[in-house]
XYZ file of N, CA and C in Angstrom:
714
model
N 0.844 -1.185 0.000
C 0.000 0.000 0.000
C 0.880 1.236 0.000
N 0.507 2.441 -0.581
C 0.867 3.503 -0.560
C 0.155 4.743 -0.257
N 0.631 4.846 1.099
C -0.115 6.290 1.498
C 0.455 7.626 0.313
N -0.518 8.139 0.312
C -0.843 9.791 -0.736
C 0.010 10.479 -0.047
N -0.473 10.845 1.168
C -0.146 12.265 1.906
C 0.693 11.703 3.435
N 1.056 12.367 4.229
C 1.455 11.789 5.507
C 0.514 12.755 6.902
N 0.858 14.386 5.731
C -0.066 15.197 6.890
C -1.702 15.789 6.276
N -2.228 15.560 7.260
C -3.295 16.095 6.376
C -4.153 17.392 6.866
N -4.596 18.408 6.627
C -4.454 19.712 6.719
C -6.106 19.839 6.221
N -7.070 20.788 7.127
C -8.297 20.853 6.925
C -8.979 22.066 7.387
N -9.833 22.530 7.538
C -10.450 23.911 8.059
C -11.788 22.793 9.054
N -11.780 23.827 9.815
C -12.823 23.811 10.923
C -14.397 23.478 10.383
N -15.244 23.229 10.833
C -16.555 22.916 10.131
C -16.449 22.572 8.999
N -15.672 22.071 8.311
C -16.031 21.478 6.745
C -15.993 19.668 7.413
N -16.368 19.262 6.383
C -16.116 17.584 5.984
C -14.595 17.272 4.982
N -13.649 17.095 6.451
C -12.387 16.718 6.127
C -12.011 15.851 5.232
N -11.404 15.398 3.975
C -11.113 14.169 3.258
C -10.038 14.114 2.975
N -9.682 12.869 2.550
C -8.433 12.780 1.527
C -8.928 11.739 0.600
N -9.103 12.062 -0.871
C -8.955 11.220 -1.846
C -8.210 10.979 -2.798
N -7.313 9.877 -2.745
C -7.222 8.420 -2.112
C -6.615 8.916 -0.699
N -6.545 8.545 0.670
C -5.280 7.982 0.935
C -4.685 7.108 0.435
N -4.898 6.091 0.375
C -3.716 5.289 0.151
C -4.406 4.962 -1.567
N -3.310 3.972 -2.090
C -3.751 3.859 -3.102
C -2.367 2.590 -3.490
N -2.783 1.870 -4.550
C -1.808 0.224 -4.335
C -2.445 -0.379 -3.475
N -3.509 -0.288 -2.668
C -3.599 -1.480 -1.608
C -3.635 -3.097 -2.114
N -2.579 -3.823 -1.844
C -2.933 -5.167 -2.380
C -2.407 -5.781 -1.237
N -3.268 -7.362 -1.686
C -2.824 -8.384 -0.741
C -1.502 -8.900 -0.715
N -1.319 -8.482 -2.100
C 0.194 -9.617 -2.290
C 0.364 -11.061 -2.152
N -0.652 -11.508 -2.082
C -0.619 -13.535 -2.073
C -1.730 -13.968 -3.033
N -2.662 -12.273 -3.831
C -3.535 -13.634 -4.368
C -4.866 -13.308 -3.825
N -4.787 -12.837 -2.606
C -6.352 -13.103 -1.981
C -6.653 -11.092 -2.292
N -7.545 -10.901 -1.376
C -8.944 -10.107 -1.491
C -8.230 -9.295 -0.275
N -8.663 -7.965 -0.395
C -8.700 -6.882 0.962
C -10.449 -6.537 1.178
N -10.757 -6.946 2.584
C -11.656 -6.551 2.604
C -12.753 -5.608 2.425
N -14.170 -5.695 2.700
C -15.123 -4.686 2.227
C -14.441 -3.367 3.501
N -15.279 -2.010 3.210
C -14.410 -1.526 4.489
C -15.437 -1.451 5.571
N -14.707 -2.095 6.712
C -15.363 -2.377 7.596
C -14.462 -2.010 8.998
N -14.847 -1.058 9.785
C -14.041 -1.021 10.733
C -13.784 -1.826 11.913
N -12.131 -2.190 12.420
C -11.917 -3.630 13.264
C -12.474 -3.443 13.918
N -12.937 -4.277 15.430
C -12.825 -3.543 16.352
C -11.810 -3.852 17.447
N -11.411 -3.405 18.265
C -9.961 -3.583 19.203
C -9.214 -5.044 18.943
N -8.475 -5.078 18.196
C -7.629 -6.366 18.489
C -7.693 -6.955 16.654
N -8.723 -6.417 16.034
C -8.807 -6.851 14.558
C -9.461 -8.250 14.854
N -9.973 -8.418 13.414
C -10.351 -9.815 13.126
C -10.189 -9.924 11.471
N -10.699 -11.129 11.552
C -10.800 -11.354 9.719
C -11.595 -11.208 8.950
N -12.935 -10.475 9.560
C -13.821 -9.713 8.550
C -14.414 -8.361 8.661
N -13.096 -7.895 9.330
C -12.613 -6.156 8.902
C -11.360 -5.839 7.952
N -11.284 -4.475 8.079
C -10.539 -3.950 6.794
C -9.589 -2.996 7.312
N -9.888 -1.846 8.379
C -9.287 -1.392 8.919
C -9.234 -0.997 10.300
N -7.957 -0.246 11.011
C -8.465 0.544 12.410
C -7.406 1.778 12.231
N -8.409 2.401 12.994
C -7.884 3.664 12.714
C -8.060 3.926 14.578
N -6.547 4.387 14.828
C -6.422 4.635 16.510
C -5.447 5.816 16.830
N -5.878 6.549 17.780
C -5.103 7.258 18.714
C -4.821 7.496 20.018
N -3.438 7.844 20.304
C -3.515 7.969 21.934
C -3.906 9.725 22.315
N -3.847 10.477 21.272
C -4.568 11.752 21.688
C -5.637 11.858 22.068
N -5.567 12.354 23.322
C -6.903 12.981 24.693
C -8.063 13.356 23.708
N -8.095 14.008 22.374
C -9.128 14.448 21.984
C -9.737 13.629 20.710
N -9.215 12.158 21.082
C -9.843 11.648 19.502
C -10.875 10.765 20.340
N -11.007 10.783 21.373
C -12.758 10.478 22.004
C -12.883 11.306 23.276
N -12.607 12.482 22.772
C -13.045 13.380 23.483
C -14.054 15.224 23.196
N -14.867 14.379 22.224
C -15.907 15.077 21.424
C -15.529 16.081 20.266
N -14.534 15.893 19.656
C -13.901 16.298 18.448
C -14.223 16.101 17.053
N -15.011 14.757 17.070
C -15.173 14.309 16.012
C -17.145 14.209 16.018
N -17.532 14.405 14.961
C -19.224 14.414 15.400
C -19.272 12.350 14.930
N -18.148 11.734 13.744
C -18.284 10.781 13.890
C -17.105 10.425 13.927
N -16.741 9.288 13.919
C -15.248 8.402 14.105
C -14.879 8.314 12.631
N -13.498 8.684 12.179
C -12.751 8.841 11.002
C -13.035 7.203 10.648
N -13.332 7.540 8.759
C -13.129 6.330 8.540
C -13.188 6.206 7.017
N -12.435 4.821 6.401
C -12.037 4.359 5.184
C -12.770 3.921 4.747
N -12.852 4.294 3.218
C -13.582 3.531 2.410
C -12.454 3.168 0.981
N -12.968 1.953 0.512
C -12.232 0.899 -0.614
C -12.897 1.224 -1.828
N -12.213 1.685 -2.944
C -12.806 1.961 -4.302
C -12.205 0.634 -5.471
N -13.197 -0.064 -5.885
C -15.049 -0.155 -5.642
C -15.008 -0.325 -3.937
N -15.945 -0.770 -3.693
C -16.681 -1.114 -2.385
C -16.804 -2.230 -2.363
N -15.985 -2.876 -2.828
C -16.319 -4.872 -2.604
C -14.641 -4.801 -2.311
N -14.416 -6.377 -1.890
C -13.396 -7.115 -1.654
C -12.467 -6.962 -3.614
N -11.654 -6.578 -3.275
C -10.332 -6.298 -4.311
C -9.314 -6.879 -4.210
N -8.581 -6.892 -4.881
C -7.082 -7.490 -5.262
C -6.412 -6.213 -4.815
N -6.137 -5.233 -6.020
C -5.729 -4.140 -5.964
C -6.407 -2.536 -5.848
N -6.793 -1.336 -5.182
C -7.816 -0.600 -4.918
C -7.369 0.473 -4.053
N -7.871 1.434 -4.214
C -7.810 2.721 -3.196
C -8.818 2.943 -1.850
N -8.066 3.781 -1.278
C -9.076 4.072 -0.072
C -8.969 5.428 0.284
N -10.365 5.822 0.451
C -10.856 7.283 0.785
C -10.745 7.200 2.189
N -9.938 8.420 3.026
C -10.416 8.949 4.066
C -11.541 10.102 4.335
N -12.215 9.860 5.275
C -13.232 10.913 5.277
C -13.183 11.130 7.025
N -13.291 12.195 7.583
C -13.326 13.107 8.563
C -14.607 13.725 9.010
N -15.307 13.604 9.853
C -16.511 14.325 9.978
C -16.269 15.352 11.589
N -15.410 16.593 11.225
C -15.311 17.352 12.733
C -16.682 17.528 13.232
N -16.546 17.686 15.032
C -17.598 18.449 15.896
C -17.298 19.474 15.112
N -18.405 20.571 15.747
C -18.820 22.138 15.092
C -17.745 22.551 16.572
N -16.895 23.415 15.463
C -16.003 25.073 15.969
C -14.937 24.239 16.487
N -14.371 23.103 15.784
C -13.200 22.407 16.575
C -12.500 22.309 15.695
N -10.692 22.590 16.619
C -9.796 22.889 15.729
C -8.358 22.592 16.496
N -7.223 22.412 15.353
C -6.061 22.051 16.781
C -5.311 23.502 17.185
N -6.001 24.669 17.461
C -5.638 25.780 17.875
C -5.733 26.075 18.843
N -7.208 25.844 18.933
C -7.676 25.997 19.942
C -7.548 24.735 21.320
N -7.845 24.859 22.687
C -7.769 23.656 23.651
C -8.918 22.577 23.643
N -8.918 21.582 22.996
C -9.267 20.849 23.685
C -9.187 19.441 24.151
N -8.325 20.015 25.386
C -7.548 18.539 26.224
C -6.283 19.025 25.788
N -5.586 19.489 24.514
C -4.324 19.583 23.740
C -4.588 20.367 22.749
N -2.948 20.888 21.989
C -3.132 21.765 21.011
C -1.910 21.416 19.686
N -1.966 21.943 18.786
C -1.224 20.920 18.059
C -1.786 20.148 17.127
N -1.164 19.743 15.931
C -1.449 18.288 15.550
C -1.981 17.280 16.314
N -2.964 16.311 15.420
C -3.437 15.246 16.514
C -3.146 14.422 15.611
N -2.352 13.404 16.303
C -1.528 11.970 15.611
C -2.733 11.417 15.347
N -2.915 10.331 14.533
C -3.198 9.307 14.295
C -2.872 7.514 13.842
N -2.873 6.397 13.672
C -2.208 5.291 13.329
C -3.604 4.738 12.725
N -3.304 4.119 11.617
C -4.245 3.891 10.495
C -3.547 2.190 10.001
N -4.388 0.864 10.256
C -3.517 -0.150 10.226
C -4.856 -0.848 9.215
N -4.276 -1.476 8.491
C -5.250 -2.474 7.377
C -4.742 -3.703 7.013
N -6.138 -4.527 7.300
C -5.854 -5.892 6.880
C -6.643 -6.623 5.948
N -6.280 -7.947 5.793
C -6.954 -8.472 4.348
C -7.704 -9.480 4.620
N -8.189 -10.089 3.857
C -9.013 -11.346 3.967
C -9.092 -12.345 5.016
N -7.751 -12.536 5.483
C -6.895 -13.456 6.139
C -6.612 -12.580 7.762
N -7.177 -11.758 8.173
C -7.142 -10.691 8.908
C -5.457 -10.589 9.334
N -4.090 -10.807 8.252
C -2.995 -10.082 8.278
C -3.126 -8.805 8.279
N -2.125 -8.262 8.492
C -1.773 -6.558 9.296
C -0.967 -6.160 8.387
N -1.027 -5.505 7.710
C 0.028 -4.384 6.946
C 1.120 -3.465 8.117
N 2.174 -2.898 7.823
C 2.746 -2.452 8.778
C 1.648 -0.954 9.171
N 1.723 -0.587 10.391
C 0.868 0.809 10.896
C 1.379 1.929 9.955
N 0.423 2.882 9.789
C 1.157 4.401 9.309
C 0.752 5.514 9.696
N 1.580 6.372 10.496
C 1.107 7.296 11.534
C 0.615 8.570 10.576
N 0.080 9.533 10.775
C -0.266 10.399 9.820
C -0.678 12.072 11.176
N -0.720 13.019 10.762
C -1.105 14.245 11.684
C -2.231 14.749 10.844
N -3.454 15.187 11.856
C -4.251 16.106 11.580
C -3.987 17.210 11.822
N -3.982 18.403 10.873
C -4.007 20.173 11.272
C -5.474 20.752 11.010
N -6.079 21.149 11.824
C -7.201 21.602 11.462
C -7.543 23.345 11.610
N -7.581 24.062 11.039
C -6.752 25.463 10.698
C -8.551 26.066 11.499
N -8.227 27.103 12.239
C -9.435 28.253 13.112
C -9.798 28.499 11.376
N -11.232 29.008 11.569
C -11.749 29.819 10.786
C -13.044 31.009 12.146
N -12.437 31.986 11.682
C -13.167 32.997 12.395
C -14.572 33.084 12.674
N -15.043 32.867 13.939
C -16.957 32.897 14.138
C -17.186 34.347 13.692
N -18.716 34.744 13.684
C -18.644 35.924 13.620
C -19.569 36.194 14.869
N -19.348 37.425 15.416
C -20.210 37.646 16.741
C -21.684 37.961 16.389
N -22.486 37.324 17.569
C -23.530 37.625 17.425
C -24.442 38.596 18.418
N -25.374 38.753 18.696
C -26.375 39.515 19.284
C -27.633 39.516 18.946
N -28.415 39.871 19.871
C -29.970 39.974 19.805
C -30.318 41.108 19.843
N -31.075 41.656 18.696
C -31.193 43.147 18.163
C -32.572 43.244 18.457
N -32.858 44.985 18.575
C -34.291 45.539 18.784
C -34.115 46.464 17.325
N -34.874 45.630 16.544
C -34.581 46.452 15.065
C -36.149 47.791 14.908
N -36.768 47.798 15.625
C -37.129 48.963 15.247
C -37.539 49.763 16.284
N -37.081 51.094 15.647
C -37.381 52.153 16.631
C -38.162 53.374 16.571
N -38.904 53.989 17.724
C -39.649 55.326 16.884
C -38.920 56.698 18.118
N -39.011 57.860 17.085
C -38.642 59.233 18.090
C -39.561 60.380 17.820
N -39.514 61.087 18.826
C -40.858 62.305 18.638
C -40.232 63.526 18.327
N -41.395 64.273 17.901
C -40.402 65.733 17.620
C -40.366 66.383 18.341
N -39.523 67.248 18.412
C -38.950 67.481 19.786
C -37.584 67.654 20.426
N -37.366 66.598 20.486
C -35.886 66.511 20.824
C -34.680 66.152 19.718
N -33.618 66.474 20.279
C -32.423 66.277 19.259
C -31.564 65.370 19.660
N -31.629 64.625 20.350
C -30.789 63.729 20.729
C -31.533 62.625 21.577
N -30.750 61.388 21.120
C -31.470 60.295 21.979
C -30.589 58.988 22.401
N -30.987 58.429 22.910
C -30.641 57.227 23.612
C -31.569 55.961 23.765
N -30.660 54.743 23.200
C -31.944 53.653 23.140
C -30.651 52.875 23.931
N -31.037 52.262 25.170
C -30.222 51.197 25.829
C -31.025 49.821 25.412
N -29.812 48.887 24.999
C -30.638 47.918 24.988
C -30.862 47.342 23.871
N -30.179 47.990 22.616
C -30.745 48.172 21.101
C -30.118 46.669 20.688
N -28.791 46.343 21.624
C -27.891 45.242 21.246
C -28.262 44.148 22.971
N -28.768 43.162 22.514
C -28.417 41.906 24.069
C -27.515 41.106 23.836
N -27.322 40.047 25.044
C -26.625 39.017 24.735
C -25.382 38.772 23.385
N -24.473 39.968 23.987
C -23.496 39.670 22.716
C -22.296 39.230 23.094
N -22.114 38.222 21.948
C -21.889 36.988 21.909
C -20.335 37.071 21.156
N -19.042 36.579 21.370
C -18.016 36.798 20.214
C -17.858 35.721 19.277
N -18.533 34.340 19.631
C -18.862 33.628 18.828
C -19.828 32.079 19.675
N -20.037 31.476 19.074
C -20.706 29.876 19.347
C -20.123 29.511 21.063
N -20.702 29.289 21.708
C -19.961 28.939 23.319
C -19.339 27.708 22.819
N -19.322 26.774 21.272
C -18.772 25.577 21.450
C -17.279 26.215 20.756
N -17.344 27.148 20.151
C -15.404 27.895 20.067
C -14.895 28.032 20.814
N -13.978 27.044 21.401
C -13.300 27.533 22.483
C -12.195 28.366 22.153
N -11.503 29.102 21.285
C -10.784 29.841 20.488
C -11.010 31.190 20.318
N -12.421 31.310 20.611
C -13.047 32.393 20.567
C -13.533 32.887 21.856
N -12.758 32.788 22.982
C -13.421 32.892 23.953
C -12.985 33.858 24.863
N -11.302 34.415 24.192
C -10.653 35.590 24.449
C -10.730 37.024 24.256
N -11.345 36.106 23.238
C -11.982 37.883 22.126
C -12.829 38.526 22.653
N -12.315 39.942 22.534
C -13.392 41.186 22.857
C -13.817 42.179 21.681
N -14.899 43.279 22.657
C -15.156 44.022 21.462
C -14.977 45.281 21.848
N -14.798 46.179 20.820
C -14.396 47.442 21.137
C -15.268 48.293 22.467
N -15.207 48.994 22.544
C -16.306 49.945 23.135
C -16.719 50.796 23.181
N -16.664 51.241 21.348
C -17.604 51.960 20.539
C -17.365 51.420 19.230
N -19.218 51.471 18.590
C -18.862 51.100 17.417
C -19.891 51.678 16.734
N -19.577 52.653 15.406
C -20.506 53.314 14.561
C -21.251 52.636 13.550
N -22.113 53.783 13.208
C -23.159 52.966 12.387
C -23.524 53.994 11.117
N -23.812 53.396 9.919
C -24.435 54.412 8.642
C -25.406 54.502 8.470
N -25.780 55.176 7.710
C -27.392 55.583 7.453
C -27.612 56.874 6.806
N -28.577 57.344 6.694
C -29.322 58.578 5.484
C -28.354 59.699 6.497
N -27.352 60.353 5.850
C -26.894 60.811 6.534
C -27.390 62.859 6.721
N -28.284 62.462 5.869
C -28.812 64.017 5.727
C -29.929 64.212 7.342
N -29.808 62.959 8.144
C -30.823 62.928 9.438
C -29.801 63.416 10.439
N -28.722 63.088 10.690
C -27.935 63.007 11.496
C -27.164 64.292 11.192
N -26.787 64.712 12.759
C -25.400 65.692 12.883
C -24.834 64.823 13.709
N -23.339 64.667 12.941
C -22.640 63.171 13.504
C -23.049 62.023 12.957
N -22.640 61.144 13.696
C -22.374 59.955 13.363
C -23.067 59.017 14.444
N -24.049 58.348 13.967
C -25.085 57.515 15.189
C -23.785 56.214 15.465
N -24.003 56.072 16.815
C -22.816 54.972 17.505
C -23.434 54.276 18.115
N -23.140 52.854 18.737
C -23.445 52.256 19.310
C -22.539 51.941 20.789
N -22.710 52.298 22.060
C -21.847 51.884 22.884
C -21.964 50.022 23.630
N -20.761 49.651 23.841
C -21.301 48.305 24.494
C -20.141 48.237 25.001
N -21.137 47.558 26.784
C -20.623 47.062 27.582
C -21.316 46.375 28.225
N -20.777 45.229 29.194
C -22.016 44.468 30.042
C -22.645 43.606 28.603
N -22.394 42.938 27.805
C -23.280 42.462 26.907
C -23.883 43.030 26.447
N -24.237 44.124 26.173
C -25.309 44.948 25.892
C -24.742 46.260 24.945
N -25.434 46.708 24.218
C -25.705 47.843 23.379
C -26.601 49.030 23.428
N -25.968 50.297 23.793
C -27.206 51.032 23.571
C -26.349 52.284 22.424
N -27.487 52.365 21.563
C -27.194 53.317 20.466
C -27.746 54.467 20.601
N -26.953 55.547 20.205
C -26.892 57.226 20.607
C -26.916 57.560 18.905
N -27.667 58.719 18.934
C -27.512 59.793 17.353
C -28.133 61.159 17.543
N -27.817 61.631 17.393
C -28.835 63.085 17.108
C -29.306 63.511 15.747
N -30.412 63.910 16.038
C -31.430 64.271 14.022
C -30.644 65.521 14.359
N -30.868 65.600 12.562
C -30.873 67.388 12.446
C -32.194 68.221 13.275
N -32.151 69.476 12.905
C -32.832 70.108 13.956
C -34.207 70.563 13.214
N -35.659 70.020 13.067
C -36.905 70.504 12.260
C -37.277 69.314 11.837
N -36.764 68.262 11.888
C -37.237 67.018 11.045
C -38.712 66.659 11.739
N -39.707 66.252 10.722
C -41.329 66.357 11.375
C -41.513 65.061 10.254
N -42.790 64.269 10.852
C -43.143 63.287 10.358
C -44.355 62.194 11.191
N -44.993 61.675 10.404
C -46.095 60.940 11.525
C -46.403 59.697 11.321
N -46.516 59.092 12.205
C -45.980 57.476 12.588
C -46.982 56.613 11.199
N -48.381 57.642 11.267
C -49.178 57.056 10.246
C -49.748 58.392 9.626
N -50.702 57.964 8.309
C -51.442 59.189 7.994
C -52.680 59.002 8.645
N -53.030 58.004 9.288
C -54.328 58.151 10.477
C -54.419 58.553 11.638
N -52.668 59.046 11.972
C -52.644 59.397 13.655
C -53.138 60.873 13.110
N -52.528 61.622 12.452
C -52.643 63.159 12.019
C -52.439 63.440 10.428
N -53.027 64.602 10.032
C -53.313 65.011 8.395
C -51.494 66.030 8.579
N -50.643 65.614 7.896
C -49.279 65.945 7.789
C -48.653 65.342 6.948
N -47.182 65.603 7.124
C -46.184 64.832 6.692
C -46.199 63.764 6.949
N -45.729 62.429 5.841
C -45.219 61.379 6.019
C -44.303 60.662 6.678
N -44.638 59.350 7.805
C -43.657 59.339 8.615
C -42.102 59.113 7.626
N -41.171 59.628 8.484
C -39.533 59.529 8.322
C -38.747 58.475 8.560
N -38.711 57.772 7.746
C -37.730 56.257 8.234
C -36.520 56.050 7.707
N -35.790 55.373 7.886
C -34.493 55.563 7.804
C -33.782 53.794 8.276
N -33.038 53.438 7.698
C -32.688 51.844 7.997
C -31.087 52.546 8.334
N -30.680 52.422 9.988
C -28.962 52.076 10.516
C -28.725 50.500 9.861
N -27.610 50.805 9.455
C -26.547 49.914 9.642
C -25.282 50.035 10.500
N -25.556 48.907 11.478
C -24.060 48.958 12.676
C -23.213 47.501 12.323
N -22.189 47.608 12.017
C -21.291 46.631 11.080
C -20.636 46.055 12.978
N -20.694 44.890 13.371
C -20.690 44.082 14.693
C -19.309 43.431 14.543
N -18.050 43.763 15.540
C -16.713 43.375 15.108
C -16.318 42.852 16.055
N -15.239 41.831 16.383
C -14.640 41.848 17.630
C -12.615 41.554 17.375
N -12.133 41.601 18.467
C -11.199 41.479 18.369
C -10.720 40.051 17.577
N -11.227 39.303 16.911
C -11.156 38.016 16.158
C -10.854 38.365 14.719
């Protein structure tokens, strides 16, 4: 048999592969390599492979399933390839902790018909961060009276979040503590901001000074109410 690759290198939340790993797999006497079927501890003679580690995190919720080979075709062969496939937990990566950091070894051993052992072949997983994006729970609409020129909405931003509680990578990260926002800028003197602290958001702006408008044309015979869509672009130190 001939392994492809030795290291194998992946991003976070995707469906990890390698096609082939290996590729040459033969018996060398004549007979058949099995369907793929994973051993279980100790092998037998109607499995195909095992795939093992002594790293803390290869049953320690890393994986949503257990890595595993498949034989191209899918029957018992002479000579044939084998697909690895990878299925990560969500927001897991070797950057970040969990249990360890680093590459995570693996040993990948296959046998044939006859449940003989090919020699083991160790191989490393890298599984590269990809950035969460932060979240929050927004109060998207708002109303103001005429009247005043300046205002204050506490509260506009909750529960903010720098990413998934299952990133543990993301768990350092902060966020500024101010952050602006765009919009019709012919309403505003300045620049409407958002402050946050405590989890929370409250957004500040001041209108220009005369702006009139009514919530409906059934509350009063006037002007049309004035609306306007902020955009506040949500960042963190990540």
């Amino acid at each position: 048999w001939s392994p492809t690759v030795m290291g194998i290198a992946c991003y976070e939340d995707t469906l990890c592969s390698v096609s082939p790993l290996f590729s040459n797999l033969n018996d060398n006497n004549g007979g058949t390599l099995q369907l793929p079927l994973p051993c279980p501890p100790g092998g037998s003679s109607t499995c195909f492979y095992e795939i093992t580690s002594t790293d803390i995190r290869w049953n320690n919720g890393f994986f949503r399933s257990a890595p595993s080979l498949s034989d191209t075709p899918a029957t018992g062969c002479v000579s044939c390839k084998s697909d690895l496939s990878i299925q990560l937990a969500d927001d897991v990566n070797t950057v970040g902790t969990w249990g360890a950091t680093g590459p995570l070894m693996f040993t990948v051993l296959i046998r044939d018909a006859n449940g003989n052992a090919a020699s083991p072949v160790t191989f490393s997983l890298t599984v590269a961060a990809v950035p969460d994006p932060p979240s929050a729970d927004l109060n998207t609409s708002l109303e103001v009276r005429y009247g005043a020129a300046s205002y204050t909405f506490p509260n506009v931003l909750t529960n903010l979040q720098t990413g998934p509680s299952t990133a543990l990578d993301e768990t350092g990260e902060t966020f500024p503590v101010m952050q602006t926002c765009t919009g019709n800028a012919s309403l505003f003197t300045g620049t409407p901001s958002i402050q946050l602290a405590g989890g929370n958001g409250t957004l500040s702006f001041t209108l220009q000074p005369g702006l009139t408008g009514y919530p409906t044309w059934a509350d009063f015979p006037g002007p049309a109410p004035i609306t306007t869509a902020l955009q506040c672009t949500l960042a963190d130190s990540g």
